[in-house]
Amino acid sequence: MRPLIAAVDLSALRHNHALAKRCAPGRQAFAVVKANAYGHGVREVVASLRGEADGFAVASLEEAAEVRALDDQARVLLLEGCFEPAEYPLAAQLGLDLVVQGPEQAEALLASAPCRPLNVWLKLDSGMHRLGFSPERVRHWHARLRGAAQVAELNLISHFACADQRGHSLNEVQLESFLELLDLEFDQRSLANSAAVLALPAAHMDWIRPGIMLYGASPFADLDARELGLKPVMTLSAQLIAVRDIEKGESVGYGATWEADRPSRIGTVSCGYADGYPRHAPSGTPVLVNGRRVPLVGRVSMDMLAVDLSDLPEARVGDSVELWGAGLSVDELAAACGTLGYELLTRVTARVPRRYLA
Ligand SMILES: *Cc1c(COP(=O)(O)O)cnc(C)c1O
């Protein structure tokens, strides 16, 4: 068997979920499990939070159907709403909560005949300018949807563009825009993603929507997950599959981009970009071999990457390698590669077996 696995620590997941709930006492939480639970495996994540999570949030009807099959009690929110008219009756059958983010969706909902009324979350575009209605149009649609036969609860939702940058002026602007609509009668309100759960209590409202924090990564560039009390959930582990000595001046990998400036010991690791490791990780990116940091060298290949073991002469074929996880935070690796923990976690490919620790 190829020595590469993504170990998923479900007790860490539950710890992080409990921490999110403690940040917003008395509020309910949609655990965000879109994109296969940020790459961790939606079945196991939902099963692990079943009974604890008040609800789950997903990006499509297909994802929602999978969650509903695992949990027939929790609320399941479609974050972008329905993509075509045929989805409204299906959403009702599944008992979903539905975002309505534009006039096409609102009209399609009113033209549909669902088997039961749906909980509708009117989306306010409070400043991100991606989805949602202007404040005036929220008022308009509030009037039209309130009391409509297709609508059970009528709720308000919006999303921050810069909550990861604490103190960014847009956060205040967006919060104000949300608060100004609360003279309207809404059954439930929701605004906070992970960053706002952790840093913006005024945005907690009735339902928080933690995503990345559940998986033990930080939503902030300047605060790491450990400082926030979060525990890493996924550890991507490989092995050394070859070790060789090269001379000063010899190169490693495709394009011969890295050249040894001293006699060097090179280790080859069973993980590459086809597993989701970032191909653009530069030489020097940290990798853990037997728990010790060594630098990546040369280009990342499809199935392998290379590290410089010169300062770890005892390293042998078969030794354990951690690409990220419990010993090396996914956020640190992401920063070294110019990306985010979100991207690295969601990009772990299907060929990497997930192993679950209860
Ligand atoms: C993905 C998503 C979230 C979760 O965001 P995190 O930054 O991962 O906490 C919350 N709300 C909406 C609308 C989303 O699309």
CSV table of C-alpha atoms and ligand atoms in Angstrom, one decimal:
chain,number,residue,atom,x,y,z
A,1,MET,CA,0.0,0.0,0.0
A,2,ARG,CA,1.2,3.5,-0.9
A,3,PRO,CA,2.3,5.1,2.4
A,4,LEU,CA,0.1,8.2,2.3
A,5,ILE,CA,-2.9,8.8,4.5
A,6,ALA,CA,-5.0,11.7,5.8
A,7,ALA,CA,-5.7,10.9,9.4
A,8,VAL,CA,-8.8,12.7,10.6
A,9,ASP,CA,-9.2,13.2,14.4
A,10,LEU,CA,-12.9,13.4,15.1
A,11,SER,CA,-12.4,14.1,18.8
A,12,ALA,CA,-10.5,17.3,17.7
A,13,LEU,CA,-13.4,18.1,15.4
A,14,ARG,CA,-15.8,17.8,18.3
A,15,HIS,CA,-13.5,19.9,20.5
A,16,ASN,CA,-13.5,22.7,17.9
A,17,HIS,CA,-17.2,22.5,17.5
A,18,ALA,CA,-17.7,22.8,21.2
A,19,LEU,CA,-15.3,25.8,21.3
A,20,ALA,CA,-17.4,27.5,18.5
A,21,LYS,CA,-20.5,27.0,20.6
A,22,ARG,CA,-18.9,28.3,23.7
A,23,CYS,CA,-17.8,31.5,21.8
A,24,ALA,CA,-21.5,32.2,21.2
A,25,PRO,CA,-23.4,31.1,24.3
A,26,GLY,CA,-27.1,30.5,23.8
A,27,ARG,CA,-26.8,30.7,20.0
A,28,GLN,CA,-27.3,27.9,17.5
A,29,ALA,CA,-24.7,26.8,15.0
A,30,PHE,CA,-24.7,25.6,11.4
A,31,ALA,CA,-21.6,23.5,11.2
A,32,VAL,CA,-20.4,24.2,7.6
A,33,VAL,CA,-19.7,20.9,5.9
A,34,LYS,CA,-19.6,22.0,2.2
A,35,ALA,CA,-16.9,20.6,-0.1
A,36,ASN,CA,-16.9,17.2,1.6
A,37,ALA,CA,-16.5,18.9,5.0
A,38,TYR,CA,-13.5,20.9,3.8
A,39,GLY,CA,-11.9,17.7,2.5
A,40,HIS,CA,-12.3,15.7,5.7
A,41,GLY,CA,-15.2,13.5,4.6
A,42,VAL,CA,-18.8,14.7,5.1
A,43,ARG,CA,-20.2,11.3,6.1
A,44,GLU,CA,-17.8,10.9,9.1
A,45,VAL,CA,-17.9,14.6,10.0
A,46,VAL,CA,-21.7,14.7,10.1
A,47,ALA,CA,-21.9,11.4,11.9
A,48,SER,CA,-19.4,12.6,14.5
A,49,LEU,CA,-21.4,15.8,15.2
A,50,ARG,CA,-24.8,14.3,15.0
A,51,GLY,CA,-26.7,15.1,18.1
A,52,GLU,CA,-24.4,18.0,18.9
A,53,ALA,CA,-24.8,20.1,15.8
A,54,ASP,CA,-27.9,22.2,15.6
A,55,GLY,CA,-27.6,22.3,11.9
A,56,PHE,CA,-25.3,21.9,8.9
A,57,ALA,CA,-24.6,24.2,6.0
A,58,VAL,CA,-23.7,23.1,2.5
A,59,ALA,CA,-23.3,24.5,-1.0
A,60,SER,CA,-25.6,22.4,-3.1
A,61,LEU,CA,-28.7,20.2,-3.1
A,62,GLU,CA,-26.5,17.2,-3.8
A,63,GLU,CA,-24.4,18.0,-0.7
A,64,ALA,CA,-27.6,18.6,1.3
A,65,ALA,CA,-29.1,15.3,0.3
A,66,GLU,CA,-26.0,13.5,1.6
A,67,VAL,CA,-26.2,15.3,4.9
A,68,ARG,CA,-30.0,14.7,5.3
A,69,ALA,CA,-29.4,11.0,4.7
A,70,LEU,CA,-27.1,11.0,7.7
A,71,ASP,CA,-29.1,13.2,10.0
A,72,ASP,CA,-32.9,13.5,9.8
A,73,GLN,CA,-33.2,16.0,12.7
A,74,ALA,CA,-30.6,18.8,12.2
A,75,ARG,CA,-31.4,21.8,10.1
A,76,VAL,CA,-29.6,21.7,6.8
A,77,LEU,CA,-29.0,25.1,5.1
A,78,LEU,CA,-28.3,25.6,1.4
A,79,LEU,CA,-25.9,28.5,1.4
A,80,GLU,CA,-26.4,29.6,-2.2
A,81,GLY,CA,-30.0,28.5,-2.5
A,82,CYS,CA,-31.4,26.5,-5.4
A,83,PHE,CA,-29.7,26.7,-8.8
A,84,GLU,CA,-32.8,25.8,-10.8
A,85,PRO,CA,-36.6,25.7,-10.3
A,86,ALA,CA,-36.8,21.9,-10.1
A,87,GLU,CA,-34.8,22.0,-6.9
A,88,TYR,CA,-37.4,23.8,-4.8
A,89,PRO,CA,-39.7,20.8,-4.4
A,90,LEU,CA,-36.7,18.6,-3.7
A,91,ALA,CA,-35.5,21.0,-1.1
A,92,ALA,CA,-38.9,20.9,0.6
A,93,GLN,CA,-39.0,17.1,0.5
A,94,LEU,CA,-35.6,17.1,2.3
A,95,GLY,CA,-36.8,19.7,4.8
A,96,LEU,CA,-34.0,22.1,4.0
A,97,ASP,CA,-33.4,25.7,5.0
A,98,LEU,CA,-32.9,27.8,1.9
A,99,VAL,CA,-30.9,30.9,1.1
A,100,VAL,CA,-32.7,33.2,-1.4
A,101,GLN,CA,-29.9,35.4,-2.8
A,102,GLY,CA,-31.4,37.0,-5.9
A,103,PRO,CA,-34.6,38.0,-7.6
A,104,GLU,CA,-34.5,34.9,-9.9
A,105,GLN,CA,-34.5,32.6,-6.9
A,106,ALA,CA,-37.2,34.6,-5.1
A,107,GLU,CA,-39.5,34.4,-8.2
A,108,ALA,CA,-38.8,30.8,-8.7
A,109,LEU,CA,-39.6,30.0,-5.1
A,110,LEU,CA,-42.9,31.9,-5.4
A,111,ALA,CA,-43.7,30.0,-8.6
A,112,SER,CA,-43.0,26.6,-7.0
A,113,ALA,CA,-45.4,24.4,-5.2
A,114,PRO,CA,-43.4,22.6,-2.5
A,115,CYS,CA,-45.0,19.9,-0.5
A,116,ARG,CA,-44.4,21.9,2.7
A,117,PRO,CA,-43.2,25.5,3.4
A,118,LEU,CA,-39.5,26.1,3.6
A,119,ASN,CA,-37.4,28.1,6.1
A,120,VAL,CA,-36.1,30.9,3.9
A,121,TRP,CA,-33.0,32.9,4.6
A,122,LEU,CA,-33.1,36.2,2.7
A,123,LYS,CA,-29.5,37.1,1.8
A,124,LEU,CA,-28.4,40.7,2.4
A,125,ASP,CA,-25.5,42.0,0.3
A,126,SER,CA,-24.0,43.9,3.1
A,127,GLY,CA,-20.8,44.8,1.2
A,128,MET,CA,-19.2,41.7,-0.2
A,129,HIS,CA,-21.0,42.1,-3.5
A,130,ARG,CA,-21.1,38.4,-4.4
A,131,LEU,CA,-24.6,37.3,-3.5
A,132,GLY,CA,-27.7,38.9,-2.0
A,133,PHE,CA,-30.0,41.8,-2.1
A,134,SER,CA,-29.4,45.5,-1.4
A,135,PRO,CA,-31.1,46.7,1.9
A,136,GLU,CA,-33.9,48.2,-0.1
A,137,ARG,CA,-34.5,45.0,-2.0
A,138,VAL,CA,-34.4,43.0,1.2
A,139,ARG,CA,-37.3,45.2,2.4
A,140,HIS,CA,-39.1,44.6,-0.8
A,141,TRP,CA,-38.7,40.8,-0.7
A,142,HIS,CA,-39.4,40.7,3.0
A,143,ALA,CA,-42.9,42.1,2.2
A,144,ARG,CA,-43.5,39.7,-0.7
A,145,LEU,CA,-42.2,36.6,1.0
A,146,ARG,CA,-43.7,37.1,4.5
A,147,GLY,CA,-46.8,35.0,4.6
A,148,ALA,CA,-46.3,33.4,1.2
A,149,ALA,CA,-47.5,29.8,1.1
A,150,GLN,CA,-44.0,28.5,0.2
A,151,VAL,CA,-42.4,30.2,3.3
A,152,ALA,CA,-42.3,28.9,6.9
A,153,GLU,CA,-39.7,31.0,8.8
A,154,LEU,CA,-38.4,34.1,7.1
A,155,ASN,CA,-34.9,34.8,8.2
A,156,LEU,CA,-32.0,37.2,7.4
A,157,ILE,CA,-28.5,36.1,6.5
A,158,SER,CA,-25.3,37.9,5.3
A,159,HIS,CA,-21.6,37.2,4.9
A,160,PHE,CA,-18.4,39.1,5.8
A,161,ALA,CA,-15.8,39.9,3.2
A,162,CYS,CA,-13.0,40.8,5.6
A,163,ALA,CA,-13.8,39.2,9.0
A,164,ASP,CA,-10.3,37.5,8.8
A,165,GLN,CA,-8.8,41.0,9.1
A,166,ARG,CA,-9.6,42.1,12.6
A,167,GLY,CA,-10.5,45.8,12.7
A,168,HIS,CA,-11.1,46.1,9.0
A,169,SER,CA,-13.5,49.0,8.4
A,170,LEU,CA,-15.7,46.9,6.1
A,171,ASN,CA,-16.6,44.7,9.1
A,172,GLU,CA,-18.3,47.6,10.9
A,173,VAL,CA,-20.0,48.7,7.7
A,174,GLN,CA,-21.4,45.2,7.0
A,175,LEU,CA,-22.6,44.8,10.6
A,176,GLU,CA,-24.3,48.2,10.5
A,177,SER,CA,-26.0,47.3,7.3
A,178,PHE,CA,-27.3,44.1,8.8
A,179,LEU,CA,-28.5,45.8,12.1
A,180,GLU,CA,-30.3,48.5,10.2
A,181,LEU,CA,-32.7,45.9,8.7
A,182,LEU,CA,-33.6,44.5,12.1
A,183,ASP,CA,-36.7,46.7,12.4
A,184,LEU,CA,-38.2,44.1,10.0
A,185,GLU,CA,-39.6,41.1,11.6
A,186,PHE,CA,-37.3,38.1,11.0
A,187,ASP,CA,-37.6,34.8,12.8
A,188,GLN,CA,-33.8,34.1,12.8
A,189,ARG,CA,-30.7,36.0,11.9
A,190,SER,CA,-27.2,34.8,10.9
A,191,LEU,CA,-24.0,36.6,10.1
A,192,ALA,CA,-20.9,35.1,11.6
A,193,ASN,CA,-18.4,32.9,9.8
A,194,SER,CA,-15.5,31.4,11.9
A,195,ALA,CA,-13.6,34.7,12.0
A,196,ALA,CA,-16.6,36.5,13.3
A,197,VAL,CA,-17.4,33.7,15.8
A,198,LEU,CA,-14.0,34.2,17.3
A,199,ALA,CA,-13.5,38.0,17.0
A,200,LEU,CA,-16.8,39.8,16.5
A,201,PRO,CA,-19.4,38.9,19.2
A,202,ALA,CA,-21.7,41.6,18.0
A,203,ALA,CA,-22.2,39.6,14.9
A,204,HIS,CA,-23.2,36.3,16.5
A,205,MET,CA,-27.0,36.9,16.1
A,206,ASP,CA,-29.2,33.7,16.4
A,207,TRP,CA,-27.1,31.2,14.3
A,208,ILE,CA,-23.4,31.2,13.8
A,209,ARG,CA,-21.8,29.5,10.8
A,210,PRO,CA,-18.4,28.1,11.7
A,211,GLY,CA,-16.5,26.4,8.9
A,212,ILE,CA,-12.7,26.5,8.9
A,213,MET,CA,-12.4,26.6,12.7
A,214,LEU,CA,-14.2,23.2,13.0
A,215,TYR,CA,-11.3,21.7,11.1
A,216,GLY,CA,-8.7,23.3,13.4
A,217,ALA,CA,-7.3,25.9,11.0
A,218,SER,CA,-7.2,29.6,11.7
A,219,PRO,CA,-9.3,32.1,9.7
A,220,PHE,CA,-6.8,34.8,10.6
A,221,ALA,CA,-3.4,35.4,9.0
A,222,ASP,CA,-2.0,36.8,12.2
A,223,LEU,CA,-3.3,34.4,14.8
A,224,ASP,CA,-2.6,30.7,14.7
A,225,ALA,CA,-5.0,28.0,15.5
A,226,ARG,CA,-3.3,26.8,18.6
A,227,GLU,CA,-3.5,30.3,20.1
A,228,LEU,CA,-7.2,30.3,19.4
A,229,GLY,CA,-7.6,27.0,21.3
A,230,LEU,CA,-8.3,25.0,18.1
A,231,LYS,CA,-7.0,21.5,17.5
A,232,PRO,CA,-5.8,20.3,14.1
A,233,VAL,CA,-8.2,17.7,12.7
A,234,MET,CA,-6.4,16.4,9.6
A,235,THR,CA,-2.8,15.1,9.5
A,236,LEU,CA,-1.4,14.3,6.1
A,237,SER,CA,1.2,11.6,6.6
A,238,ALA,CA,3.6,9.9,4.2
A,239,GLN,CA,7.0,8.1,4.3
A,240,LEU,CA,10.4,8.3,3.0
A,241,ILE,CA,10.5,5.9,0.0
A,242,ALA,CA,14.1,6.6,-1.0
A,243,VAL,CA,17.2,8.2,0.4
A,244,ARG,CA,20.4,9.1,-1.6
A,245,ASP,CA,23.6,11.1,-1.2
A,246,ILE,CA,24.4,13.7,-3.9
A,247,GLU,CA,27.5,15.7,-4.6
A,248,LYS,CA,27.8,19.5,-4.3
A,249,GLY,CA,26.5,21.0,-7.6
A,250,GLU,CA,24.1,18.1,-8.4
A,251,SER,CA,20.4,19.0,-8.8
A,252,VAL,CA,17.1,17.5,-7.6
A,253,GLY,CA,13.9,17.0,-9.5
A,254,TYR,CA,12.1,18.2,-12.6
A,255,GLY,CA,13.7,21.2,-14.2
A,256,ALA,CA,16.8,20.7,-12.0
A,257,THR,CA,15.7,23.9,-10.2
A,258,TRP,CA,17.5,23.1,-6.9
A,259,GLU,CA,21.2,22.5,-6.7
A,260,ALA,CA,23.1,21.2,-3.7
A,261,ASP,CA,25.6,23.8,-2.4
A,262,ARG,CA,27.2,21.1,-0.2
A,263,PRO,CA,27.3,17.3,-0.4
A,264,SER,CA,23.6,16.5,0.5
A,265,ARG,CA,21.4,13.6,1.6
A,266,ILE,CA,18.1,13.7,-0.3
A,267,GLY,CA,14.9,12.0,0.8
A,268,THR,CA,12.0,11.2,-1.5
A,269,VAL,CA,8.6,11.4,0.0
A,270,SER,CA,5.4,9.6,-1.1
A,271,CYS,CA,3.2,12.6,-1.6
A,272,GLY,CA,2.9,14.9,-4.6
A,273,TYR,CA,0.6,17.4,-6.2
A,274,ALA,CA,-1.9,14.8,-7.4
A,275,ASP,CA,-2.5,14.2,-3.7
A,276,GLY,CA,-3.2,17.9,-3.2
A,277,TYR,CA,0.2,19.0,-2.0
A,278,PRO,CA,0.7,22.4,-3.5
A,279,ARG,CA,2.9,22.2,-6.6
A,280,HIS,CA,4.1,25.7,-6.1
A,281,ALA,CA,5.6,25.0,-2.6
A,282,PRO,CA,9.0,26.6,-2.9
A,283,SER,CA,12.3,25.0,-1.9
A,284,GLY,CA,12.7,25.6,1.9
A,285,THR,CA,9.0,24.8,2.7
A,286,PRO,CA,9.0,22.9,6.0
A,287,VAL,CA,8.3,19.2,6.0
A,288,LEU,CA,8.4,17.0,9.2
A,289,VAL,CA,10.6,13.9,9.1
A,290,ASN,CA,10.4,11.9,12.3
A,291,GLY,CA,8.9,15.0,13.9
A,292,ARG,CA,11.9,17.1,12.8
A,293,ARG,CA,11.7,20.0,10.3
A,294,VAL,CA,13.6,19.6,7.1
A,295,PRO,CA,13.3,21.8,3.9
A,296,LEU,CA,11.6,20.7,0.7
A,297,VAL,CA,13.9,20.9,-2.2
A,298,GLY,CA,13.2,21.1,-6.0
A,299,ARG,CA,9.9,20.9,-7.7
A,300,VAL,CA,7.0,18.9,-6.3
A,301,SER,CA,6.2,16.0,-8.7
A,302,MET,CA,2.8,14.4,-9.2
A,303,ASP,CA,3.4,11.6,-6.8
A,304,MET,CA,6.5,12.6,-4.9
A,305,LEU,CA,8.5,15.4,-3.4
A,306,ALA,CA,12.0,15.7,-2.2
A,307,VAL,CA,13.5,16.9,1.1
A,308,ASP,CA,17.0,17.7,2.2
A,309,LEU,CA,18.0,15.3,5.0
A,310,SER,CA,21.6,16.5,5.3
A,311,ASP,CA,20.9,17.7,8.9
A,312,LEU,CA,19.1,14.5,9.8
A,313,PRO,CA,21.6,11.8,8.9
A,314,GLU,CA,19.8,9.1,10.8
A,315,ALA,CA,16.7,9.3,8.6
A,316,ARG,CA,16.0,6.0,6.7
A,317,VAL,CA,13.6,4.7,4.1
A,318,GLY,CA,10.3,4.0,5.8
A,319,ASP,CA,10.5,6.9,8.3
A,320,SER,CA,7.4,8.9,8.8
A,321,VAL,CA,6.8,12.2,7.1
A,322,GLU,CA,4.2,14.7,8.0
A,323,LEU,CA,3.2,17.2,5.3
A,324,TRP,CA,0.8,19.1,7.7
A,325,GLY,CA,-1.3,18.4,10.7
A,326,ALA,CA,-0.6,17.9,14.4
A,327,GLY,CA,3.1,18.7,14.2
A,328,LEU,CA,3.1,21.3,11.4
A,329,SER,CA,0.0,23.5,11.1
A,330,VAL,CA,-1.7,23.6,7.7
A,331,ASP,CA,-1.8,27.4,8.1
A,332,GLU,CA,2.0,27.6,8.3
A,333,LEU,CA,2.4,25.4,5.2
A,334,ALA,CA,-0.3,27.5,3.4
A,335,ALA,CA,1.6,30.8,4.3
A,336,ALA,CA,4.8,29.3,3.0
A,337,CYS,CA,3.0,28.5,-0.3
A,338,GLY,CA,1.0,31.8,-0.7
A,339,THR,CA,-2.3,30.2,-0.1
A,340,LEU,CA,-4.8,29.4,2.7
A,341,GLY,CA,-5.5,26.4,4.9
A,342,TYR,CA,-8.9,26.4,3.3
A,343,GLU,CA,-7.4,25.6,-0.1
A,344,LEU,CA,-5.0,22.9,1.1
A,345,LEU,CA,-7.6,21.1,3.1
A,346,THR,CA,-10.3,21.1,0.4
A,347,ARG,CA,-7.7,20.0,-2.3
A,348,VAL,CA,-6.6,16.7,-0.7
A,349,THR,CA,-7.6,14.4,-3.6
A,350,ALA,CA,-9.8,11.3,-3.6
A,351,ARG,CA,-6.9,9.0,-3.9
A,352,VAL,CA,-5.6,9.8,-0.5
A,353,PRO,CA,-7.3,7.4,2.0
A,354,ARG,CA,-8.9,9.1,5.0
A,355,ARG,CA,-8.4,7.2,8.3
A,356,TYR,CA,-10.7,8.2,11.1
A,357,LEU,CA,-9.7,8.4,14.7
A,358,ALA,CA,-12.8,8.4,17.0
B,1,LIG,C1,-18.2,28.8,3.7
B,1,LIG,C2,-19.1,29.7,4.4
B,1,LIG,C3,-19.0,29.9,5.8
B,1,LIG,C4,-17.9,29.3,6.6
B,1,LIG,O1,-16.8,30.2,6.5
B,1,LIG,P1,-15.5,29.9,7.4
B,1,LIG,O2,-14.6,31.0,7.1
B,1,LIG,O3,-14.9,28.6,6.9
B,1,LIG,O4,-15.9,29.8,8.8
B,1,LIG,C5,-20.0,30.7,6.4
B,1,LIG,N1,-21.0,31.3,5.6
B,1,LIG,C6,-21.0,31.2,4.3
B,1,LIG,C7,-22.1,31.9,3.5
B,1,LIG,C8,-20.1,30.4,3.6
B,1,LIG,O5,-20.2,30.3,2.3
